[in-house]
Coordinates of C-alpha atoms in Angstrom, one line a residue:
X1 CA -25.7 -35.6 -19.9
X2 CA -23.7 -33.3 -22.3
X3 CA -21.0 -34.6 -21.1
X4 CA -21.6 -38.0 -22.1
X5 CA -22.8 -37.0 -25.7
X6 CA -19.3 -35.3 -25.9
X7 CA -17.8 -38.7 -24.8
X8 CA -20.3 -40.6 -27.7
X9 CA -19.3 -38.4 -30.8
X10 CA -15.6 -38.5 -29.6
X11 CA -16.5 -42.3 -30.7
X12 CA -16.9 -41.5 -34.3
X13 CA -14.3 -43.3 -37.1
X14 CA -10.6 -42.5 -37.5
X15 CA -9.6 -39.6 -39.5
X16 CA -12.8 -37.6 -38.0
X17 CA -11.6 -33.9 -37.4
X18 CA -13.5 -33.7 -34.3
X19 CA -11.6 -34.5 -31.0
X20 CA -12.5 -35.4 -28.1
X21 CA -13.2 -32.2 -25.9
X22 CA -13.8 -33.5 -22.2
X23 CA -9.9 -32.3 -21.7
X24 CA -11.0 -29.0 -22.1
X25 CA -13.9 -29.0 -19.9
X26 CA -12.2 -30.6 -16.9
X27 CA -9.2 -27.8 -16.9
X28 CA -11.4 -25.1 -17.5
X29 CA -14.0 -26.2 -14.6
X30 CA -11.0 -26.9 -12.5
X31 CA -8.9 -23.3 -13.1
X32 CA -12.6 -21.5 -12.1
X33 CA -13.4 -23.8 -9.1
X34 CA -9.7 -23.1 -7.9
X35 CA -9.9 -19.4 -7.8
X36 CA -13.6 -19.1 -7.0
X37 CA -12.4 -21.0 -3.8
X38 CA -9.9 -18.4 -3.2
X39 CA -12.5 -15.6 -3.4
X40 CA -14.7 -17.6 -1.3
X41 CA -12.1 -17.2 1.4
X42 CA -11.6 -13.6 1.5
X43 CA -15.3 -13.0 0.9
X44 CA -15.9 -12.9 4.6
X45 CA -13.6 -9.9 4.7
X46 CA -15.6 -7.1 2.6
X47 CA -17.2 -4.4 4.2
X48 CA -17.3 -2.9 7.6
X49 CA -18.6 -5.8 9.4
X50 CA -16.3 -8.0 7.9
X51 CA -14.5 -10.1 9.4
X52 CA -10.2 -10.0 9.7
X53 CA -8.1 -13.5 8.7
X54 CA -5.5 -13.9 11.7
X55 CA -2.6 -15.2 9.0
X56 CA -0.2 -17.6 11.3
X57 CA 3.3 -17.5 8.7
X58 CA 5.7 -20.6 8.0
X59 CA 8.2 -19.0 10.6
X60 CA 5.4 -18.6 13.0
X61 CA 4.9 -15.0 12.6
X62 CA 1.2 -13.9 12.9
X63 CA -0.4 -11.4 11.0
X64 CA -3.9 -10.0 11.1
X65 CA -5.5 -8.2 8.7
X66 CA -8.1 -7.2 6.4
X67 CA -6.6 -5.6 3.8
X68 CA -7.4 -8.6 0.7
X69 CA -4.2 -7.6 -0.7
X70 CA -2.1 -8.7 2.3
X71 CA -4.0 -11.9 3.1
X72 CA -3.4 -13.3 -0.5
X73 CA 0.0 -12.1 -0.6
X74 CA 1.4 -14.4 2.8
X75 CA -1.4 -17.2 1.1
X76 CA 0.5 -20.2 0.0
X77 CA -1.2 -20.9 -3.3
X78 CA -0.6 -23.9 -5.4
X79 CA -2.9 -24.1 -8.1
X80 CA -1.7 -21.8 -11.1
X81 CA -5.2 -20.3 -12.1
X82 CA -5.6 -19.3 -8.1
X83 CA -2.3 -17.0 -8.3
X84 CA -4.0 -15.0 -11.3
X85 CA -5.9 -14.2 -8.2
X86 CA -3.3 -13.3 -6.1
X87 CA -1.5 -11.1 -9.0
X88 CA -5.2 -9.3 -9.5
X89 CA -5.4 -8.1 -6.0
X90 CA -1.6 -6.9 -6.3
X91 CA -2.4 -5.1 -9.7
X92 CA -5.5 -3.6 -7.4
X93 CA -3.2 -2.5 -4.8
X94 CA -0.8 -1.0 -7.1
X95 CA -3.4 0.5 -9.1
X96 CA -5.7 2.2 -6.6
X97 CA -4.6 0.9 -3.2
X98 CA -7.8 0.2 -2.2
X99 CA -10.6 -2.1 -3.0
X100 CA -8.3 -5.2 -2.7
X101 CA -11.1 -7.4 -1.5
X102 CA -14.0 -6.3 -3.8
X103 CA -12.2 -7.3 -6.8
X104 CA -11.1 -10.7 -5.9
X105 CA -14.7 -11.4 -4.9
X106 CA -16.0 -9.8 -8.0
X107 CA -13.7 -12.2 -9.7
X108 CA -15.3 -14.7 -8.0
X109 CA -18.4 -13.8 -8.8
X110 CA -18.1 -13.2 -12.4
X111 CA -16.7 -16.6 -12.7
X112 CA -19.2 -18.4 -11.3
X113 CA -21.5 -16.9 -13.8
X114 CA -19.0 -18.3 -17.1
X115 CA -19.2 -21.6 -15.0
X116 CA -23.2 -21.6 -15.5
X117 CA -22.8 -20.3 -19.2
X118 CA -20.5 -22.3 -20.1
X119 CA -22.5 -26.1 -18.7
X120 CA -25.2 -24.3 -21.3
X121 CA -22.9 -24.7 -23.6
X122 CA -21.8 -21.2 -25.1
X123 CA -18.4 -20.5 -26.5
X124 CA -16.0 -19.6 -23.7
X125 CA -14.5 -17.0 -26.8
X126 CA -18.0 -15.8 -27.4
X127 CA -18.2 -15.4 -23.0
X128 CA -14.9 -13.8 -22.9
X129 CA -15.6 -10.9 -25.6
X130 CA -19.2 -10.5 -24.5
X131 CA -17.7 -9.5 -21.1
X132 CA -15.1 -7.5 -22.4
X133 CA -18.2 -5.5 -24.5
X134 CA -19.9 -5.3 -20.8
X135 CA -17.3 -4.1 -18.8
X136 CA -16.6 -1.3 -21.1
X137 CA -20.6 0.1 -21.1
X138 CA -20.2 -0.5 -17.0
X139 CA -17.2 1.8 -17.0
X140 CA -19.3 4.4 -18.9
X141 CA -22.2 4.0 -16.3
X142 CA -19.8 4.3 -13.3
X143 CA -18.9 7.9 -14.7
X144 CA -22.0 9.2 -15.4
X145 CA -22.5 8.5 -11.9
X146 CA -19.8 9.7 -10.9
X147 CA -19.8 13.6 -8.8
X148 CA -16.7 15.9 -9.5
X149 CA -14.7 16.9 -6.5
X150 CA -12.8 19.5 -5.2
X151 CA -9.5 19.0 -3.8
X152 CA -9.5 21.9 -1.9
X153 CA -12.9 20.5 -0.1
X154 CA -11.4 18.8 2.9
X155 CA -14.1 17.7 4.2
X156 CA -14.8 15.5 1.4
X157 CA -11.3 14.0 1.0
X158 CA -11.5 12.9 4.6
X159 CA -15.2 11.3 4.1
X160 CA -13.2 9.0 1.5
X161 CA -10.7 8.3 3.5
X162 CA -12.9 7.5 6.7
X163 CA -14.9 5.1 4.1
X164 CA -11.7 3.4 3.5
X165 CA -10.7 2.8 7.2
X166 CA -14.2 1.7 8.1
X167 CA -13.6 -1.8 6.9
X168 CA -10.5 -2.2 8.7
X169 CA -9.6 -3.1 12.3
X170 CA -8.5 -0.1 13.0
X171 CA -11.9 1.6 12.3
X172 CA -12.7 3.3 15.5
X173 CA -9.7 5.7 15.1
X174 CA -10.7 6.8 11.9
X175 CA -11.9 10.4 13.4
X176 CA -8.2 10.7 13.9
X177 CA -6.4 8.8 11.6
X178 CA -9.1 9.9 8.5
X179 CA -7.3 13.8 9.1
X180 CA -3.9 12.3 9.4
X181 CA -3.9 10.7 6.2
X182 CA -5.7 13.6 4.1
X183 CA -2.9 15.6 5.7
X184 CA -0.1 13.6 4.3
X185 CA -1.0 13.2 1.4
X186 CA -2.5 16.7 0.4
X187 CA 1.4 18.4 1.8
X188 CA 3.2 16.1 -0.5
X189 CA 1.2 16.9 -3.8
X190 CA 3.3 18.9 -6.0
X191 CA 1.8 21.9 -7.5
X192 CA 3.9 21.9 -10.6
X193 CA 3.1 18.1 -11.4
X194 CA -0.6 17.4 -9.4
X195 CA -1.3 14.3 -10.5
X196 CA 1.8 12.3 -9.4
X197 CA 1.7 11.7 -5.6
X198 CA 4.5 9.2 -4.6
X199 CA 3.8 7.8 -1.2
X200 CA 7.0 7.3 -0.4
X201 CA 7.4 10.9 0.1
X202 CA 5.6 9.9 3.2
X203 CA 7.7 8.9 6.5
X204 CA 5.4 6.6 8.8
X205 CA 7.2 5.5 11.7
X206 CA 5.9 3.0 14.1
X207 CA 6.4 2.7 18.0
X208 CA 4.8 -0.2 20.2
X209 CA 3.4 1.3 23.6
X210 CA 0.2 3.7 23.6
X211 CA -2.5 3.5 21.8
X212 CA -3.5 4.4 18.6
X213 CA -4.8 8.0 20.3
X214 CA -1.3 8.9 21.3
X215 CA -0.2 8.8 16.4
X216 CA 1.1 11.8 15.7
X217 CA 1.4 14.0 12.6
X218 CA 4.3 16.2 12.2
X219 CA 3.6 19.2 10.5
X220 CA 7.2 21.1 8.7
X221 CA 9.4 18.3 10.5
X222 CA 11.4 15.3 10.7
X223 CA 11.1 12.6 12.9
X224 CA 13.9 9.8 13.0
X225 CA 13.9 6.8 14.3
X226 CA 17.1 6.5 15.4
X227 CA 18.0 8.1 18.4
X228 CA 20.8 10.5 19.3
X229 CA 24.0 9.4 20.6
X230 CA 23.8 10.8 23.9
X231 CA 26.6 8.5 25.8
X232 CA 30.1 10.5 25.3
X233 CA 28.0 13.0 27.0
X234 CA 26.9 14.8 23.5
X235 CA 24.1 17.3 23.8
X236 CA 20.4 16.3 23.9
X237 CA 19.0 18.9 22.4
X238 CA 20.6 21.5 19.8
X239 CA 18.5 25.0 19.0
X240 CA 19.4 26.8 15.9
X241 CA 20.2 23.7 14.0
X242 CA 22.6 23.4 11.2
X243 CA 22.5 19.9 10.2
X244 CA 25.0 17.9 7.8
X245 CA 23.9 14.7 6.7
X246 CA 27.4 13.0 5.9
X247 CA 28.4 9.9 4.0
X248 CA 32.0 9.4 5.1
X249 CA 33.4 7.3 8.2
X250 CA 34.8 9.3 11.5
X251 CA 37.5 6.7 12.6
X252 CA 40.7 6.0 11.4
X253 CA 41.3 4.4 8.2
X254 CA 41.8 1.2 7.4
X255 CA 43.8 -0.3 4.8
X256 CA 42.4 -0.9 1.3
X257 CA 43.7 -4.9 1.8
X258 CA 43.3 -6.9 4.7
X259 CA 47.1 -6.5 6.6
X260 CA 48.5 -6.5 10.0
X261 CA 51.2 -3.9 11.2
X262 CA 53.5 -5.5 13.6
X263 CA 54.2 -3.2 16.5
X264 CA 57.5 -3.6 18.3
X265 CA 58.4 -0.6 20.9
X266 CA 55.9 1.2 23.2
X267 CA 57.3 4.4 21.2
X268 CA 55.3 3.2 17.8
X269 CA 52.2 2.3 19.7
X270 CA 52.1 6.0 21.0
X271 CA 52.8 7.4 18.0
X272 CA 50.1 5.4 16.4
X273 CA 47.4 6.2 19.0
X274 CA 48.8 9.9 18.7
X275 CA 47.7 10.3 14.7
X276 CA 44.8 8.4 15.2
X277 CA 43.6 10.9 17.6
X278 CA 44.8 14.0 15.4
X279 CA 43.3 12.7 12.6
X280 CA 39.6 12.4 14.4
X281 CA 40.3 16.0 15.8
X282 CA 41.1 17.4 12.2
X283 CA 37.7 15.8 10.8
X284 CA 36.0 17.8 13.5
X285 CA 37.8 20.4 13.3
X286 CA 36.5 20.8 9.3
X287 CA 33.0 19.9 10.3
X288 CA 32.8 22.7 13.1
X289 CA 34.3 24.9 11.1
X290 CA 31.5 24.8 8.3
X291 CA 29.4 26.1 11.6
X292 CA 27.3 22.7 11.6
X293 CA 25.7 21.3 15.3
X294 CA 23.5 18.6 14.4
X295 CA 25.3 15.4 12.2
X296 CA 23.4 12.7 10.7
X297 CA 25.9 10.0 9.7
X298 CA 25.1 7.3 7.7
X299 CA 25.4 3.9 8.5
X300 CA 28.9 2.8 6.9
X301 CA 29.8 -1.2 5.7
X302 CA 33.0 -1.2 5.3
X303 CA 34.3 0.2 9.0
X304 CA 32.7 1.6 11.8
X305 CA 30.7 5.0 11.3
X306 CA 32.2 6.3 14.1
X307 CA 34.3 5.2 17.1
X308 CA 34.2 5.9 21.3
X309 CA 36.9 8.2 20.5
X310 CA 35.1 10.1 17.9
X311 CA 31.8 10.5 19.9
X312 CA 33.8 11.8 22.3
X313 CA 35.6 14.4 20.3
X314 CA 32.5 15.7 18.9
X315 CA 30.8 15.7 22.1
X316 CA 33.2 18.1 23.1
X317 CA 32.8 20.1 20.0
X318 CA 28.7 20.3 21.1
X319 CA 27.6 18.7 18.0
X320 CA 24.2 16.8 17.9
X321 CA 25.0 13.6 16.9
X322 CA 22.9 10.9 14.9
X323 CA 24.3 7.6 13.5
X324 CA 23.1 4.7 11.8
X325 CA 21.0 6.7 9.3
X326 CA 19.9 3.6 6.3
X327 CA 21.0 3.9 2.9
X328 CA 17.5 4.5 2.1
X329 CA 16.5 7.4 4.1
X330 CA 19.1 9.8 2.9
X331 CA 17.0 10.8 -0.1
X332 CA 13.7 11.6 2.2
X333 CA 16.0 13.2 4.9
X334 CA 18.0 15.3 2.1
X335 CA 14.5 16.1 0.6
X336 CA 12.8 17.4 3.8
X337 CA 15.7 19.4 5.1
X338 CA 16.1 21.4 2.3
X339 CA 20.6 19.8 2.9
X340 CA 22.7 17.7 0.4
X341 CA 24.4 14.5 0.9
X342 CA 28.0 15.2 2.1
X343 CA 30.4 12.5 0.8
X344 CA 33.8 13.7 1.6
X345 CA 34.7 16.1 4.6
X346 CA 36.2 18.3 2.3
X347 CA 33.2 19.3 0.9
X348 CA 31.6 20.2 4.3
X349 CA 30.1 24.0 3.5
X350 CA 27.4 25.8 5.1
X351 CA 25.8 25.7 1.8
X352 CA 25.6 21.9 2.1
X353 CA 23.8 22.2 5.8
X354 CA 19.8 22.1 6.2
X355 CA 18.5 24.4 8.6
X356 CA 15.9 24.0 12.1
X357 CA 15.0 26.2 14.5
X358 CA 15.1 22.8 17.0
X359 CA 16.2 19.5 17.1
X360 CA 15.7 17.3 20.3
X361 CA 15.8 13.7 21.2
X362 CA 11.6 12.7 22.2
X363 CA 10.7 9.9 24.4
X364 CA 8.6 7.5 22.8
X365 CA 7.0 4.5 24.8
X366 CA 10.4 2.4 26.1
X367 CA 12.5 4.0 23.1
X368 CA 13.6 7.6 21.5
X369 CA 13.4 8.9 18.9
X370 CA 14.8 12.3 16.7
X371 CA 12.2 15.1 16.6
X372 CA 13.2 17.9 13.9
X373 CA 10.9 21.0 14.2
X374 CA 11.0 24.3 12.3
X375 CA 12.3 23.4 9.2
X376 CA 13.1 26.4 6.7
X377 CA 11.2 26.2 3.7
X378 CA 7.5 23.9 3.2
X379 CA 9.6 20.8 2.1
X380 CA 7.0 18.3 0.0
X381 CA 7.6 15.1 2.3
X382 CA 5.6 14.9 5.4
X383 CA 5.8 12.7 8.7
X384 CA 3.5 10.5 10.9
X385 CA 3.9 8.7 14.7
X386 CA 1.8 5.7 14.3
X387 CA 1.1 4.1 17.8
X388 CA 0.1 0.8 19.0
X389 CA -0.5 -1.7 21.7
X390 CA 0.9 -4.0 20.4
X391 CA 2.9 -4.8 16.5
X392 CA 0.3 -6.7 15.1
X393 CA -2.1 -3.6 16.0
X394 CA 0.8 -1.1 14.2
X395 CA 1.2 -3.3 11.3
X396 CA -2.8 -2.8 10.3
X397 CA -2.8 0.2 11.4
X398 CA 0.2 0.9 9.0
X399 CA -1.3 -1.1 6.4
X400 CA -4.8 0.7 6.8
X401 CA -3.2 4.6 6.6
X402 CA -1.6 3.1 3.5
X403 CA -5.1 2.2 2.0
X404 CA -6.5 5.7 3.3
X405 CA -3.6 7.4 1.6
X406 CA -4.1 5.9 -1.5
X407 CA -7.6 6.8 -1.6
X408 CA -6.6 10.2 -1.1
X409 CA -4.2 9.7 -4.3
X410 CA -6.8 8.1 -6.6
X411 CA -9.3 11.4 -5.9
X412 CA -6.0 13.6 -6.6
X413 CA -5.0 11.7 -10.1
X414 CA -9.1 11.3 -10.5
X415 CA -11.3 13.5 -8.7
X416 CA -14.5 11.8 -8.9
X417 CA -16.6 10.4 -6.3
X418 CA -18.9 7.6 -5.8
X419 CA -21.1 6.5 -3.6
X420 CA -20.4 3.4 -1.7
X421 CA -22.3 0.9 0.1
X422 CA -22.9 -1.4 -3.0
X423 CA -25.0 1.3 -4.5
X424 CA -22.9 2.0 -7.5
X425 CA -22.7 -2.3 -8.1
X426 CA -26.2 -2.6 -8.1
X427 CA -26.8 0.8 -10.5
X428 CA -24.7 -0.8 -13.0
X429 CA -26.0 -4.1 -12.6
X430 CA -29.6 -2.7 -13.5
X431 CA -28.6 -0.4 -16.5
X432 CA -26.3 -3.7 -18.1
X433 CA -29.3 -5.5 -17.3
X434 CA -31.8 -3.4 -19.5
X435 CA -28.7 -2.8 -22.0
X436 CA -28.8 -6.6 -22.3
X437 CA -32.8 -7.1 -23.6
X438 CA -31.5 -4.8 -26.4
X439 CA -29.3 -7.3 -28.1
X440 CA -29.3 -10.1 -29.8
X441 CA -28.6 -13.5 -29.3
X442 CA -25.5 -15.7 -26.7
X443 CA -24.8 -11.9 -26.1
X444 CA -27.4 -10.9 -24.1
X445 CA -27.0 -14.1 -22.1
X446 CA -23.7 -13.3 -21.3
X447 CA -24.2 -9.5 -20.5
X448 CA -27.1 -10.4 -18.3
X449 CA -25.0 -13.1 -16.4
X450 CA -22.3 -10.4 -16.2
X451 CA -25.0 -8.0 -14.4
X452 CA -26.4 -10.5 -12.1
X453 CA -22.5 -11.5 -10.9
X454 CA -21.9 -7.7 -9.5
X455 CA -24.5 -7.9 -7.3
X456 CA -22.2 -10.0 -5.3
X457 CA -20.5 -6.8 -3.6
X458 CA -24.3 -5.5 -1.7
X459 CA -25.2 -9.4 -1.3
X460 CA -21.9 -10.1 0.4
X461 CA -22.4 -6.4 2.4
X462 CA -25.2 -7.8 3.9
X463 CA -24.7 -11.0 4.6
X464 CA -21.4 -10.2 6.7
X465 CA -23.5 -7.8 8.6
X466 CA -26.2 -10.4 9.3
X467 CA -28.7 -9.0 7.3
X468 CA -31.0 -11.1 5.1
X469 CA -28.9 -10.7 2.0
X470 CA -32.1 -11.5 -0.8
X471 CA -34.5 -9.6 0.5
X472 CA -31.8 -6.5 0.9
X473 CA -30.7 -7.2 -2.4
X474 CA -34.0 -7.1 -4.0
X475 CA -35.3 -4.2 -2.2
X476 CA -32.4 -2.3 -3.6
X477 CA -32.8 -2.8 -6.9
X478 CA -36.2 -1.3 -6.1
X479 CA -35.3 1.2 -5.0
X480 CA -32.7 1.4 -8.1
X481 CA -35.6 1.2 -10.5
X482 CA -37.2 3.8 -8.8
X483 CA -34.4 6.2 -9.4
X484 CA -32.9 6.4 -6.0
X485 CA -29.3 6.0 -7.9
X486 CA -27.1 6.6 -4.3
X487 CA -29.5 4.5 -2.3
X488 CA -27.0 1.5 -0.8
X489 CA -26.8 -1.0 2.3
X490 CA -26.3 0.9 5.7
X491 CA -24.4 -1.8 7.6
X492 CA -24.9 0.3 10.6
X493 CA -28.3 0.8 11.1
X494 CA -29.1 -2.6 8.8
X495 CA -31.3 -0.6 6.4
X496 CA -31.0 0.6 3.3
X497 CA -30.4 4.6 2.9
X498 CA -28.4 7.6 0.6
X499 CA -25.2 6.4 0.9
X500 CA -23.9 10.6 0.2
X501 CA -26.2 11.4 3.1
X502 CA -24.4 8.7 5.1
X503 CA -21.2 10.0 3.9
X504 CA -20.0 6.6 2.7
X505 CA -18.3 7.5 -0.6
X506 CA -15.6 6.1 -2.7
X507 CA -13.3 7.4 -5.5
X508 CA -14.7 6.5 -8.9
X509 CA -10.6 5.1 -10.0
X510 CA -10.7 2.4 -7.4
X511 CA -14.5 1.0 -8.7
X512 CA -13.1 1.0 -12.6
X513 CA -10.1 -0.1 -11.8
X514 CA -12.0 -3.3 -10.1
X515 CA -14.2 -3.5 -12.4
X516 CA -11.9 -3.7 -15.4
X517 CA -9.3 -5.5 -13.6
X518 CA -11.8 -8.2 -12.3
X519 CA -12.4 -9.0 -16.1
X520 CA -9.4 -8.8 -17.7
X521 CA -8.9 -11.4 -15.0
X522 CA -11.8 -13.8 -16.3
X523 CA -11.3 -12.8 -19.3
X524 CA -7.4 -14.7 -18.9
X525 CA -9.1 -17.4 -16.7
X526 CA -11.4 -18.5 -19.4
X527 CA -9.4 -18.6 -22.2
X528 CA -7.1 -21.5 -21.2
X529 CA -8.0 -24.7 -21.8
X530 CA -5.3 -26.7 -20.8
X531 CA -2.3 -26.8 -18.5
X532 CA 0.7 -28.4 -19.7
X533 CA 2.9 -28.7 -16.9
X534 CA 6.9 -28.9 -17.7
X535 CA 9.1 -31.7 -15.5

């Protein structure tokens, strides 16, 4: 074999230039049968009929899921070419949220080709830029193909997004889930600055009990998960709301060092007990004054937020009280109540204080929650109640309105559509394929092998939905030649129809970005020939 004629002209006399290359070969083969194993294993998981990994975790948590990203995130992966992997379907997720699978198994795919090449012996270089050149024309395909949208055509933005929740476990809520995420997304787009959505702007908060019918959206709201203190007997509901979100501690101070007071006489003790109490009443005193009911108070390291005493004090003052607010929501609370931060109660102002025309304490499965309605001014944050039987249910669920929203977010920064349904894989893979017979020599090889490796995504469509995968395959590209450029695989009715008739579309953003970040991937993968590894 080749291998062996390496092995014979690695025989030749001392001083010869030529080493010998099996080294090379055996870390090359090994890097691309490591990650295409890792592809192999989230293959199953493409498409609407495929199938969800139950992932059982070191500290036997279980997760289950579909979304690629996640299951090669909690993967344990030894083998250093297999985490390129794992980074690729991050970059995806980070990139265009969505898509996570298909470009791990493109990966897969696409390396499986250089495998072949390279046992005919072409130049892994010659491979690597010969991909490069392909991915570059396929990018150029993808947008001619590609249909403007409008963003003010919701319709379309929720066809996406119900595309996106098909493959997940989740997908027979997406008639109410689809709306919810299009909704979220489209109040938090800022008109100044259009293309830059940050989804952390969006609050989901999830509750075990119910089902997935019973998520919420809160339209010009707040909803907190921490519930109000209701056990000094403070109120349960406050209309008219002034709200002060505070930073400082209601209990009496503590020292700066640790130190204990020694307390001799009855007399001292009262006297103690006496200031601590006036000093409570003149902090509420200052906070009722600046005519605010409703107090978010942050949770507080050093001493207790507040104390028994304290609750009770501003019970009796009617304020609405809320404590244990995270470091980490102030920002989104500050942001959507239109209030500032209040670090000292000196600076306690009306000013300061966010408005609502209600704030009220809501009963959600065996917990509460803070509901804030009829907030002054369209604030650009928005809210969801996601639902759930159970918390691996409201994890996907989370995970899969994350996926929708950034769909949403890719049309915004990019609004082009694509079909889905493998129709724009196998487009490409027809126009590289006639691009190839136009050039010359390892080349064409290597463009052709790059076209044949996308028609991985419609073979792999079929096959999880228990179709015959060649013959769907081939009498796709029929219909590709024919000029039916939308024509793609209808898992549902296990035909092949117009995927825009179907309403199975896709952004254009997360296709490129797959497509481009699935070579730069092989691209890495092939160019290493050998691992040194460093005791």
């Amino acid at each position: 074999s080749w291998r062996a004629s390496i092995m014979a002209v690695a025989k030749v006399k001392k001083g010869e230039t030529f080493r010998d290359d099996s080294r090379k070969v055996e870390v090359r083969i090994s890097n691309i049968e490591a990650a295409k194993a890792l592809s192999d294993a989230v293959r199953t998981s493409l498409g609407p009929r495929g199938m969800d990994k139950m992932v059982k975790q070191a500290d036997g948590e279980v997760i289950i899921t579909n979304d690629g990203a996640t299951i090669l995130d909690k993967v344990k992966v030894v083998h250093p070419a297999a985490k390129m992997l794992v980074e690729l379907s991050k970059s995806q997720d980070v990139n265009a949220g969505d898509g996570t699978t298909s470009v791990v198994v493109l990966c897969g795919s696409l390396l499986k080709k250089c495998l072949e090449l390279l046992n005919k012996g072409v130049h892994p270089t010659i491979i690597s830029d010969s991909m490069g050149k392909a991915c570059k024309k396929a990018a150029e395909i993808l947008q001619e193909m590609a249909a403007p949208i409008n963003l003010q055509d919701r319709e379309a933005l929720i066809r996406a997004a119900t595309t996106s929740l098909s493959s997940k476990v989740v997908s027979q809520y997406a008639s109410l889930l689809a709306p919810m995420s299009v909704d979220t997304v489209l109040k938090v787009i800022n008109p100044e600055n259009p293309n830059r959505v940050d989804l952390r702007d969006i609050s989901i908060i999830k509750k075990g009990g119910g089902t997935i019918d019973d998520s919420i959206m809160l339209d010009n709201g707040l909803l907190l998960n921490q519930k109000p203190c209701t056990s000094s007997g403070g109120p349960r509901r406050m209309e008219n709301a002034k709200i002060g979100l505070i930073q400082f501690c209601i209990s009496p101070p503590k020292t700066d060092l640790e130190s204990t007071v020694v307390v001799n006489d009855y007399q001292q003790m009262d006297r103690i007990l006496k200031e601590e109490r006036n000093y409570i009443l003149s902090i509420v005193k200052k906070i009722r004054k600046s005519g605010c009911n409703v107090l978010l108070i942050q949770k507080s390291i050093l001493r207790d937020a507040v104390t028994d005493l304290s609750l009770h004090y501003l019970a009796k003052a009617k304020i609405f009280v809320v404590r244990d607010i995270e470091r980490d929501q102030i920002e989104f609370i500050s942001k959507t109540l239109n209030c500032l931060p209040i670090a000292h109660v000196d600076h306690m102002t009306p000013e300061k204080l966010g408005h609502a025309q209600l704030v009220e304490e809501m009963p959600v499965g065996g917990s509460r929650i803070t509901k804030f309605t009829g907030v002054e001014g369209s604030a650009p944050t928005s809210c969801c109640l996601l639902r759930g039987s159970n918390k691996l249910v409201l994890e996907e669920a989370e995970r899969s309105v994350h996926d929708a929203q950034c769909v949403i977010r890719c049309l915004v920064q990019k609004p082009f559509m694509l079909a889905g349904g493998g129709a724009p894989e196998i487009e490409v893979s027809r126009q590289l394929g006639a691009w190839a017979k136009t050039l010359t020599g390892m080349e064409s090889y290597c463009v052709k092998g790059f076209a044949e490796a996308l028609e991985v995504i419609p073979y792999t469509l079929a096959e999880n939905a228990g179709l015959n995968p060649m013959q769907i395959v081939t009498e796709l590209r029929n219909h590709h030649l024919t000029g039916d450029v939308n024509h793609g695989i209808n898992v549902r009715k296990g035909c092949l129809t117009n995927m825009l008739d179907e309403n199975v579309v896709q952004p254009l953003q997360v296709t490129l970005s797959a497509f481009t970040l699935a070579t730069e991937c092989v691209r890495m993968i092939l160019k290493i020939d050998d691992i040194v590894p460093i005791r």
